[in-house]
């Protein structure tokens, strides 16, 4: 049996050797079945170049669809009054495929259309599975495909810097305006990208790009996988946004949803040609009861080709730099990870494992690297399955990063359940650095999940009602002093201990107030909480500006020094004193989590050299008390044969120093 490196990296995987090998071989076989032995996978997954609608210059328009259960298929559009007409009937061309050709002039750029599919015992209007543009009628609220063939977009930026260690700004286009409205790509390009650049983040992660019928789903109930959500603008406007980000050396990755599909039939793929299992599993397994959506059958070759083609389309068409795959836990297991406690390796490698889903994810990662070797992928997985972010050649699934989802849960639990005096820095350091050596992770203190109604952001948990009346700088509040201090410390220690990347959700950098609540019947369809109040952070009289300033300095500090290339090295921890000190690269991080005790002339072991302060969370610029003189240089000295550094560590503060000799 071939030896794979993943077992050498983690001897605890030895009992599961056969399972890992079986999945590895199954993927290799599947790849060769799709692409042919020795051929590039990317050459074999081009459904988006065959299905859908295509203009043949000087001839007309050709439409194609895969609907093997259909008995007839018609085009509905303005030209035929949206009624069944034999002149607009598709012809069957074999292998479940249908085709229609219309001569030039019958339909124009911008025209709306749908399919009418007929099957034994029924019929239904459908939107093409490969539709590249889908729009919603403002009156009827119904969706339709739109013929979209504008002039080809001319890219301006042909080269940009791909970050080795992503500092990710997670964002939602629609809620990026301060006004109660749905913002667009152009607004985001002109107003938000400069903010991201100014803050120092090097990666933009865009949510909700794929078309979804319900705005309040945050984009996670996708109906049209190849269509840019028209709520935010045109495909060309998205390209301009990506182009601008690249010109600022900001990589752009997309939240891609291949874990499930909306159950809607009129807008989505469910019962597309009358059959229950065209794209999805038969029976109960084809439905995700917790999400109210449909579950893909990753064992069907047509489904694999559809999803892989979708990956290729987004990468090629929009020059994206990778994907964050949503809902990976739901894909990995037939139980979708619901109400499961993943507490041992037997939790991963058991009969609930979905082999076909793992094969798909492995193929998707192969495909991304074939198309763009510098692109990267991130897995959103709460289970912690070993090998998910290990190279395929080593026996892994092939993701470049995995989300460190337990970190955000840890902060919620501690803020809710522990007194500040009971925060155990030893346990904290262990939990923050407990990552697999063979995988890279993206850590975050909070993402969009914690900002949603039903949950709370860190600042909201710390402040609660005082958020509404204590944020002016003229107001003194012990509660707010604590919240400001911990908000900075939590984010800094999370970033400083992160695996190889860090993520922040749009607005959380300055402690955006309240929660996110999209327009819905329960709130009177209000946009009031589905927006970002940027002006709060720009108002120098409000304390939000302190948090914004700290986040910018923190991100810039890490970005300029590339410290995520190095592993954290613990120098000192004292659980009773609540002091945690470690170094990473040239930087030394010192945290005093004690809410009441400051330590003067505190001696700690440190590499010899001259140290200067590069970040002090207690600085008045960040809402602190200025208890340290940041202009003072610190020098190590020898004591009992060891190199020692003496520091003043004020209560509930953090200090970052750089060794100028490293």
XYZ file of C-alpha atoms in Angstrom:
662
model
C 0.000 0.000 0.000
C 1.274 3.457 -0.900
C 2.337 5.475 2.162
C 0.669 8.871 2.443
C 2.269 11.635 4.480
C -0.850 12.435 6.488
C -0.322 9.326 8.639
C 3.210 10.370 9.451
C 2.060 13.835 10.496
C -0.612 12.404 12.777
C -0.050 8.857 14.121
C -3.579 8.898 15.573
C -4.815 8.474 12.000
C -3.154 5.057 11.715
C -6.349 3.091 12.580
C -8.179 4.915 9.814
C -5.566 4.296 7.159
C -7.804 2.143 4.970
C -10.619 4.707 5.021
C -8.310 7.551 4.004
C -6.705 5.423 1.304
C -10.124 4.330 -0.004
C -11.285 7.947 -0.334
C -8.007 8.958 -1.978
C -8.240 6.193 -4.584
C -11.932 6.840 -5.198
C -11.133 10.445 -6.014
C -8.290 9.499 -8.379
C -10.597 7.085 -10.224
C -13.404 9.635 -10.414
C -11.058 12.258 -11.751
C -9.867 9.954 -14.523
C -13.458 8.992 -15.365
C -14.360 12.654 -15.885
C -11.185 13.998 -17.485
C -9.582 10.891 -18.978
C -6.294 9.521 -17.718
C -3.556 12.150 -17.748
C -5.801 14.954 -19.018
C -6.451 18.226 -17.162
C -9.668 18.221 -15.173
C -10.302 21.809 -16.224
C -10.631 20.758 -19.875
C -13.498 18.402 -19.039
C -15.815 20.601 -16.978
C -17.205 23.192 -19.365
C -20.942 22.922 -18.914
C -21.159 26.698 -18.674
C -19.761 26.923 -22.210
C -22.427 24.578 -23.612
C -25.626 25.019 -21.611
C -27.621 28.214 -21.258
C -27.920 30.908 -23.939
C -25.238 31.896 -26.448
C -25.143 34.451 -29.235
C -23.746 33.247 -32.555
C -22.608 36.475 -34.271
C -24.397 37.053 -37.522
C -26.657 34.014 -37.000
C -28.780 34.192 -33.869
C -29.078 32.702 -30.404
C -28.756 29.073 -29.341
C -30.296 27.752 -26.107
C -29.423 24.423 -24.469
C -30.563 22.583 -21.362
C -30.107 19.211 -19.671
C -33.495 17.790 -18.678
C -33.585 14.001 -19.207
C -37.046 13.524 -17.684
C -38.688 16.148 -19.890
C -40.968 15.160 -22.751
C -41.083 18.671 -24.240
C -39.312 21.977 -23.621
C -40.352 25.437 -24.789
C -38.884 28.931 -24.617
C -41.145 31.552 -23.040
C -40.404 35.209 -23.768
C -41.889 38.504 -24.922
C -41.584 37.425 -28.557
C -44.172 34.671 -28.076
C -46.283 36.345 -25.404
C -44.893 33.994 -22.733
C -47.078 31.196 -24.097
C -46.307 27.735 -25.432
C -45.505 28.046 -29.112
C -44.203 25.283 -31.372
C -41.898 27.742 -33.150
C -40.063 28.040 -29.832
C -39.952 24.331 -29.071
C -36.579 22.724 -28.303
C -35.454 19.603 -30.098
C -34.057 16.646 -28.242
C -30.405 16.011 -29.172
C -29.678 13.001 -26.957
C -28.207 12.255 -23.518
C -30.903 14.297 -21.829
C -29.972 17.436 -23.789
C -32.316 19.851 -25.546
C -31.504 22.637 -28.016
C -33.252 25.585 -29.675
C -31.888 27.992 -32.289
C -33.485 31.371 -32.985
C -32.372 33.449 -35.924
C -30.856 36.871 -35.406
C -33.274 39.626 -34.440
C -35.857 37.487 -32.659
C -34.336 38.209 -29.244
C -32.064 41.017 -28.111
C -29.621 41.711 -25.304
C -31.640 42.352 -22.154
C -34.707 40.295 -23.129
C -36.259 38.141 -20.416
C -37.040 34.448 -20.836
C -37.840 31.174 -19.101
C -38.285 27.525 -19.977
C -41.573 25.657 -19.950
C -40.711 22.039 -19.216
C -43.219 19.269 -19.747
C -43.010 15.766 -18.290
C -45.345 12.823 -17.922
C -48.101 14.043 -15.676
C -47.153 17.679 -15.402
C -45.334 20.804 -16.501
C -43.732 23.867 -14.979
C -41.972 27.131 -15.712
C -38.289 27.032 -14.893
C -35.233 29.277 -15.007
C -32.328 27.747 -16.997
C -29.940 25.831 -14.737
C -26.945 27.608 -16.255
C -28.542 31.076 -16.486
C -25.854 33.756 -16.165
C -28.221 36.555 -15.308
C -31.499 36.373 -13.413
C -33.595 39.393 -12.485
C -36.654 39.959 -10.316
C -39.728 41.859 -11.436
C -40.304 44.717 -8.988
C -44.064 44.286 -9.205
C -44.755 40.561 -9.321
C -41.515 39.666 -7.453
C -41.093 36.785 -9.906
C -37.655 35.931 -11.294
C -36.720 35.369 -14.934
C -33.533 34.761 -16.873
C -32.179 37.646 -18.907
C -30.315 37.441 -22.185
C -27.052 39.152 -21.320
C -24.382 39.794 -23.927
C -22.910 43.283 -23.445
C -19.583 44.439 -24.771
C -16.732 42.411 -23.317
C -15.340 43.878 -20.112
C -11.824 45.268 -20.493
C -9.732 44.400 -17.465
C -7.380 47.138 -16.264
C -5.293 45.278 -13.689
C -3.387 42.312 -15.089
C -1.146 41.647 -12.108
C -1.748 41.827 -8.390
C -0.269 40.495 -5.189
C -1.784 37.270 -3.833
C -1.307 37.184 -0.046
C 0.457 34.220 1.481
C -1.276 34.897 4.789
C -4.779 36.247 4.149
C -6.074 39.028 6.367
C -9.698 38.754 5.343
C -12.400 41.411 5.319
C -15.691 39.516 5.098
C -18.336 41.669 3.444
C -21.883 41.732 2.133
C -22.468 44.071 -0.797
C -26.131 44.824 -0.146
C -25.751 45.992 3.455
C -22.581 48.026 2.856
C -24.408 51.356 2.615
C -25.341 53.481 5.600
C -28.698 54.219 4.000
C -31.594 51.779 4.496
C -31.281 50.275 1.033
C -29.681 47.494 -0.969
C -26.259 48.784 -1.956
C -24.639 47.811 -5.241
C -21.279 46.764 -6.633
C -20.442 50.298 -7.747
C -21.157 51.740 -4.308
C -18.970 49.097 -2.686
C -16.160 49.658 -5.184
C -16.161 53.403 -4.666
C -16.760 53.551 -0.911
C -15.801 50.322 0.836
C -12.699 49.120 -1.001
C -10.817 52.292 0.029
C -11.777 51.524 3.648
C -10.457 47.982 3.355
C -7.199 49.235 1.860
C -6.840 51.856 4.579
C -7.379 49.242 7.295
C -4.633 47.017 5.901
C -6.655 43.924 5.024
C -5.279 42.105 1.977
C -8.233 39.848 1.115
C -11.881 40.615 0.449
C -14.352 37.783 1.008
C -17.668 38.492 -0.698
C -20.899 36.930 0.469
C -24.159 36.372 -1.394
C -22.846 36.714 -4.954
C -24.879 33.805 -6.344
C -28.509 34.653 -7.045
C -30.906 33.854 -4.199
C -34.669 34.472 -4.085
C -34.831 35.571 -0.442
C -32.583 38.512 0.465
C -32.764 37.625 4.158
C -31.040 34.271 3.590
C -27.709 36.175 3.537
C -27.093 34.480 0.181
C -26.991 30.945 1.567
C -30.182 29.727 -0.161
C -28.920 29.799 -3.748
C -31.264 29.317 -6.676
C -29.126 30.237 -9.698
C -25.537 29.121 -9.320
C -24.069 30.859 -12.378
C -25.931 34.168 -11.966
C -24.491 37.194 -10.178
C -27.190 38.469 -7.833
C -28.866 41.247 -9.797
C -29.817 43.023 -6.557
C -26.274 44.354 -6.483
C -25.807 45.150 -10.169
C -24.529 43.622 -13.369
C -21.755 41.065 -13.928
C -19.669 43.851 -15.447
C -20.026 45.923 -12.275
C -18.804 42.955 -10.233
C -15.824 42.656 -12.584
C -15.060 46.340 -12.073
C -15.157 45.789 -8.316
C -12.731 42.860 -8.544
C -10.543 44.877 -10.916
C -10.371 47.765 -8.442
C -9.584 45.451 -5.527
C -6.750 43.870 -7.508
C -5.363 47.285 -8.375
C -5.120 47.865 -4.608
C -3.396 44.460 -4.110
C -6.487 43.084 -2.423
C -7.322 39.489 -3.344
C -11.008 38.615 -3.817
C -12.494 35.311 -2.718
C -16.110 34.304 -2.937
C -18.434 32.534 -0.558
C -19.500 29.655 -2.776
C -22.510 27.594 -1.737
C -22.328 24.030 -3.021
C -23.536 22.411 0.185
C -27.218 22.683 -0.725
C -29.706 24.464 -2.977
C -32.894 26.370 -2.360
C -35.988 24.152 -2.449
C -37.934 26.640 -4.603
C -39.087 25.095 -7.878
C -39.947 28.242 -9.842
C -36.538 29.830 -9.185
C -34.223 26.905 -8.462
C -33.253 23.366 -9.436
C -35.745 21.421 -7.318
C -37.923 19.139 -9.483
C -36.423 20.943 -12.445
C -37.661 18.466 -15.069
C -40.357 16.972 -12.875
C -38.033 14.430 -11.325
C -37.104 14.677 -7.677
C -33.535 13.490 -8.146
C -32.154 15.318 -11.182
C -29.522 17.129 -9.120
C -30.395 15.854 -5.682
C -30.664 12.638 -3.697
C -33.874 10.636 -3.847
C -36.279 10.590 -0.952
C -35.557 11.904 2.515
C -31.819 12.194 1.923
C -32.480 14.799 -0.747
C -33.859 17.274 1.789
C -32.001 19.228 4.466
C -34.643 19.518 7.151
C -32.732 22.029 9.272
C -32.171 24.395 6.360
C -35.343 23.673 4.360
C -33.265 23.097 1.230
C -32.220 20.366 -1.220
C -29.083 18.207 -0.881
C -26.938 17.527 -3.951
C -26.170 13.957 -5.005
C -22.395 14.248 -5.402
C -22.247 10.684 -6.695
C -23.882 11.631 -10.012
C -21.416 12.604 -12.714
C -23.760 15.266 -14.085
C -23.903 16.916 -10.665
C -20.131 16.815 -10.355
C -19.774 18.405 -13.774
C -22.362 21.065 -12.899
C -20.624 22.084 -9.666
C -17.086 21.862 -11.036
C -18.125 23.887 -14.066
C -19.557 26.418 -11.635
C -16.185 26.749 -9.885
C -14.426 27.208 -13.200
C -16.940 29.798 -14.372
C -16.501 32.070 -11.347
C -12.719 31.817 -11.473
C -12.417 32.422 -15.210
C -15.187 34.941 -15.731
C -14.516 37.164 -12.718
C -10.809 36.540 -12.056
C -11.509 35.555 -8.471
C -8.645 34.425 -6.279
C -10.429 31.528 -4.665
C -13.412 30.374 -2.653
C -14.610 29.980 0.879
C -16.755 26.836 0.662
C -19.814 27.221 2.859
C -21.435 24.432 4.879
C -18.669 21.875 4.424
C -19.667 20.027 7.607
C -23.114 19.450 6.130
C -21.491 17.961 3.031
C -19.046 15.655 4.811
C -21.610 13.622 6.744
C -25.022 12.195 5.930
C -26.227 13.503 9.314
C -24.983 16.978 8.234
C -23.217 17.395 11.576
C -26.526 18.201 13.282
C -26.538 17.638 17.048
C -23.225 15.808 16.787
C -20.380 15.979 19.267
C -17.150 15.464 17.328
C -14.979 14.283 20.200
C -12.834 11.549 18.621
C -11.539 10.279 15.299
C -14.265 7.661 15.209
C -16.676 10.604 14.903
C -15.191 11.388 11.492
C -14.464 8.018 9.925
C -17.718 6.151 10.374
C -20.694 5.075 8.327
C -22.061 8.621 8.266
C -19.196 9.820 6.062
C -20.379 10.950 2.612
C -17.665 9.570 0.324
C -19.105 11.242 -2.755
C -19.091 14.687 -1.144
C -15.456 14.257 -0.105
C -14.584 13.225 -3.650
C -16.302 16.331 -4.993
C -14.483 18.641 -2.574
C -11.147 17.035 -3.483
C -11.861 17.471 -7.189
C -12.928 21.081 -6.668
C -9.656 21.856 -4.915
C -7.694 20.178 -7.715
C -9.604 22.200 -10.284
C -8.986 25.532 -8.557
C -5.231 24.918 -8.536
C -5.260 23.818 -12.182
C -6.990 27.007 -13.260
C -4.990 29.325 -11.022
C -2.083 27.880 -9.006
C -2.024 30.974 -6.777
C -5.738 30.788 -5.895
C -6.700 29.445 -2.488
C -9.661 27.727 -0.865
C -11.086 27.876 2.659
C -13.322 25.255 4.255
C -16.063 26.232 6.682
C -16.156 23.113 8.843
C -17.130 22.926 12.487
C -16.370 19.209 12.893
C -12.579 19.486 12.708
C -12.227 16.536 10.352
C -8.496 15.643 10.045
C -6.978 16.109 6.607
C -9.560 18.541 5.306
C -6.912 21.238 4.767
C -4.036 18.863 4.037
C -2.740 18.432 0.459
C -4.447 15.768 -1.612
C -1.070 14.209 -2.408
C -0.602 13.654 1.333
C -3.993 12.027 1.752
C -6.012 15.141 2.523
C -8.976 16.807 0.820
C -6.853 19.688 -0.449
C -8.218 22.895 1.058
C -5.578 25.562 1.645
C -7.184 26.746 4.883
C -9.912 25.783 7.288
C -11.944 28.161 9.439
C -11.019 27.945 13.115
C -14.660 28.070 14.147
C -14.148 27.043 17.761
C -12.363 30.299 18.579
C -15.488 32.445 18.188
C -17.465 29.924 20.251
C -14.829 30.129 22.986
C -15.150 33.904 23.258
C -18.941 33.735 23.420
C -18.792 31.107 26.147
C -16.236 32.980 28.260
C -17.968 36.355 27.999
C -21.328 34.793 28.888
C -20.292 32.351 31.586
C -17.028 33.437 33.247
C -16.116 36.289 35.508
C -13.125 38.262 34.268
C -11.144 36.998 37.264
C -11.701 33.424 36.070
C -10.243 33.831 32.595
C -7.518 31.165 32.518
C -4.699 32.371 30.251
C -3.145 28.898 30.083
C -6.385 27.399 28.820
C -6.830 30.374 26.511
C -3.417 29.965 24.895
C -3.978 26.234 24.500
C -7.347 26.688 22.809
C -6.149 29.492 20.526
C -3.062 27.591 19.335
C -4.596 24.094 19.235
C -4.341 23.527 15.507
C -3.209 20.640 13.360
C 0.420 20.938 12.294
C -0.356 19.768 8.763
C -3.113 22.328 8.139
C -3.429 26.096 7.866
C -6.293 27.850 9.605
C -8.098 31.183 9.495
C -8.935 32.446 12.981
C -11.515 35.045 13.934
C -13.003 36.434 17.115
C -16.347 36.887 15.365
C -17.708 36.703 11.830
C -21.124 37.447 10.339
C -22.680 34.568 12.331
C -22.161 36.345 15.638
C -23.621 39.560 14.228
C -26.979 38.069 13.261
C -30.258 38.459 15.131
C -30.426 35.682 17.698
C -26.761 36.147 18.551
C -24.633 39.084 19.633
C -21.345 40.635 18.603
C -18.549 40.806 21.163
C -19.058 44.518 21.784
C -22.814 44.054 22.181
C -22.289 41.246 24.712
C -19.838 43.366 26.672
C -21.914 46.556 26.609
C -25.528 45.526 26.176
C -27.806 48.534 26.793
C -24.898 50.919 27.476
C -24.170 50.820 23.756
C -27.128 53.145 23.294
C -26.100 55.953 25.649
C -22.409 55.677 26.662
C -20.435 55.837 23.423
C -19.749 59.561 23.506
C -16.202 60.277 24.678
C -17.454 62.742 27.264
C -19.266 59.969 29.156
C -17.408 57.930 31.770
C -18.465 54.340 32.311
C -16.710 51.448 34.022
C -18.712 49.023 31.897
C -17.633 50.748 28.730
C -13.992 50.964 29.796
C -14.047 47.199 30.296
C -15.763 46.595 26.946
C -13.337 48.793 25.000
C -10.310 47.153 26.638
C -11.489 43.559 26.157
C -12.668 44.160 22.601
C -9.124 45.187 21.658
C -7.409 42.423 23.634
C -9.677 39.670 22.305
C -9.068 40.643 18.703
C -5.332 41.084 19.189
C -4.745 37.745 20.922
C -6.916 35.980 18.310
C -4.908 37.481 15.464
C -1.557 36.962 17.180
C -2.231 33.237 17.716
C -3.985 32.568 14.403
C -2.823 29.692 12.244
C -2.064 31.376 8.931
C -4.902 33.813 8.403
C -7.379 36.085 10.156
C -10.937 37.229 9.394
C -13.087 40.180 10.397
C -16.670 40.879 9.371
C -17.498 44.255 7.875
C -18.010 46.851 10.606
C -17.014 44.660 13.526
C -13.584 46.297 13.480
C -15.124 49.359 15.139
C -17.707 47.548 17.259
C -20.697 48.138 14.997
C -23.754 48.501 17.232
C -26.624 46.072 17.471
C -27.190 43.122 15.184
C -27.947 42.318 11.544
C -31.591 41.785 10.714
C -32.559 41.653 7.054
C -35.931 42.950 5.869
C -38.619 40.425 6.761
C -42.258 40.307 7.733
C -41.349 40.217 11.427
C -39.623 43.625 11.300
C -41.958 45.298 8.834
C -39.533 44.673 5.956
C -37.174 47.244 7.435
C -33.622 47.860 6.207
C -32.664 49.644 9.416
C -30.494 46.799 10.688
C -29.273 45.588 7.298
C -26.755 48.373 6.766
C -23.412 49.605 8.113
C -23.240 52.874 10.045
C -19.767 53.949 8.930
C -20.256 57.491 10.238
C -20.161 56.253 13.825
C -16.509 55.254 13.457
C -15.622 58.455 11.625
C -17.065 60.661 14.356
C -14.075 61.623 16.532
C -16.415 62.387 19.440
C -17.560 58.750 19.627
C -15.642 55.841 21.100
C -16.131 53.734 17.967
C -13.272 55.730 16.435
C -10.898 54.333 19.070
C -11.710 50.768 18.085
C -11.362 51.550 14.391
C -7.961 53.129 14.966
C -6.765 50.166 17.021
C -7.904 47.625 14.437
C -6.101 49.493 11.664
C -2.860 49.671 13.632
C -3.164 46.005 14.613
C -3.717 44.767 11.058
C -1.015 47.021 9.625
C 1.452 45.802 12.249
C 0.902 42.155 11.345
C 0.717 42.779 7.600
C 4.014 44.693 7.399
C 5.964 42.114 9.400
C 4.520 38.885 8.020
C 4.511 37.274 11.449
C 1.916 34.662 10.470
C 4.773 32.868 8.705
C 6.105 31.983 12.172
C 4.652 29.753 14.870
C 3.787 31.293 18.257
C 6.336 30.523 20.955
C 5.151 30.683 24.559
C 7.527 32.651 26.814
C 5.517 32.991 30.027
C 2.094 32.268 31.446
C 0.758 32.692 34.957
C -2.817 31.632 35.506
C -3.324 33.332 38.855
C -1.816 36.601 37.673
C -3.602 36.205 34.307
C -0.466 37.136 32.385
C 0.266 35.615 28.969
C 3.428 36.383 26.996
C 4.560 34.821 23.727
C 6.505 35.819 20.674
C 5.956 35.391 16.978
C 8.657 36.345 14.544
C 10.200 39.613 15.670
C 7.222 40.582 17.841
C 6.670 39.919 21.529
C 3.048 39.939 22.746
C 2.328 40.627 26.425
C -1.231 40.367 27.811
C -2.426 41.154 31.309
C -6.034 39.973 31.531
C -6.339 40.823 35.214
C -9.211 43.311 35.629
C -7.656 45.034 38.647
C -3.943 44.260 39.148
C -1.105 45.987 37.303
C 2.454 44.727 37.460
C 5.469 47.041 37.474
C 9.030 45.960 36.641
C 7.665 42.567 35.668
C 10.528 40.363 34.518
C 10.002 37.823 31.773
C 12.326 35.617 29.718
C 12.874 37.064 26.238
C 15.398 36.810 23.399
C 18.190 39.308 23.968
C 18.094 42.669 22.247
C 16.562 46.117 22.166
C 12.760 46.251 22.150
C 10.505 49.106 21.170
C 6.738 49.308 21.600
C 4.835 48.991 18.317
C 1.309 48.641 19.730
C -0.189 49.410 23.124
C -3.881 48.693 23.623
C -3.813 51.061 26.617
C -2.825 54.040 24.458
C -5.187 57.042 24.711
C -5.393 56.929 20.906
C -7.322 53.674 21.360
C -9.418 54.667 24.365
C -6.894 53.494 26.957
C -5.394 55.210 29.984
C -1.852 55.748 28.662
C -0.155 54.008 31.559
C 2.947 53.107 29.504
C 5.398 55.452 27.827
C 5.523 53.960 24.340
C 8.591 56.037 23.414
C 10.784 54.272 25.956
C 13.101 51.587 24.572
C 13.435 48.344 26.512
C 16.673 46.374 26.774
C 17.136 42.808 27.956
C 19.615 42.011 30.686
C 21.198 38.854 32.032
C 19.789 37.356 35.226
C 20.765 33.955 36.559
C 22.158 32.994 33.172
C 19.035 33.951 31.246
C 18.011 36.893 29.066
C 15.301 38.896 30.832
C 13.052 41.813 29.855
C 11.418 44.088 32.434
C 7.997 45.549 31.582
C 5.180 47.487 33.146
C 1.970 45.526 32.485
C -1.146 47.545 33.349
C -4.355 45.710 34.167
C -6.577 44.612 31.311
C -4.175 45.684 28.575
C -1.808 44.300 25.983
C 1.584 45.416 24.778
C 3.396 44.459 21.568
C 7.142 45.046 21.286
C 9.502 44.464 18.416
C 13.016 43.115 18.844
C 15.117 45.341 16.604
C 17.866 42.702 16.462
C 15.612 40.081 14.840
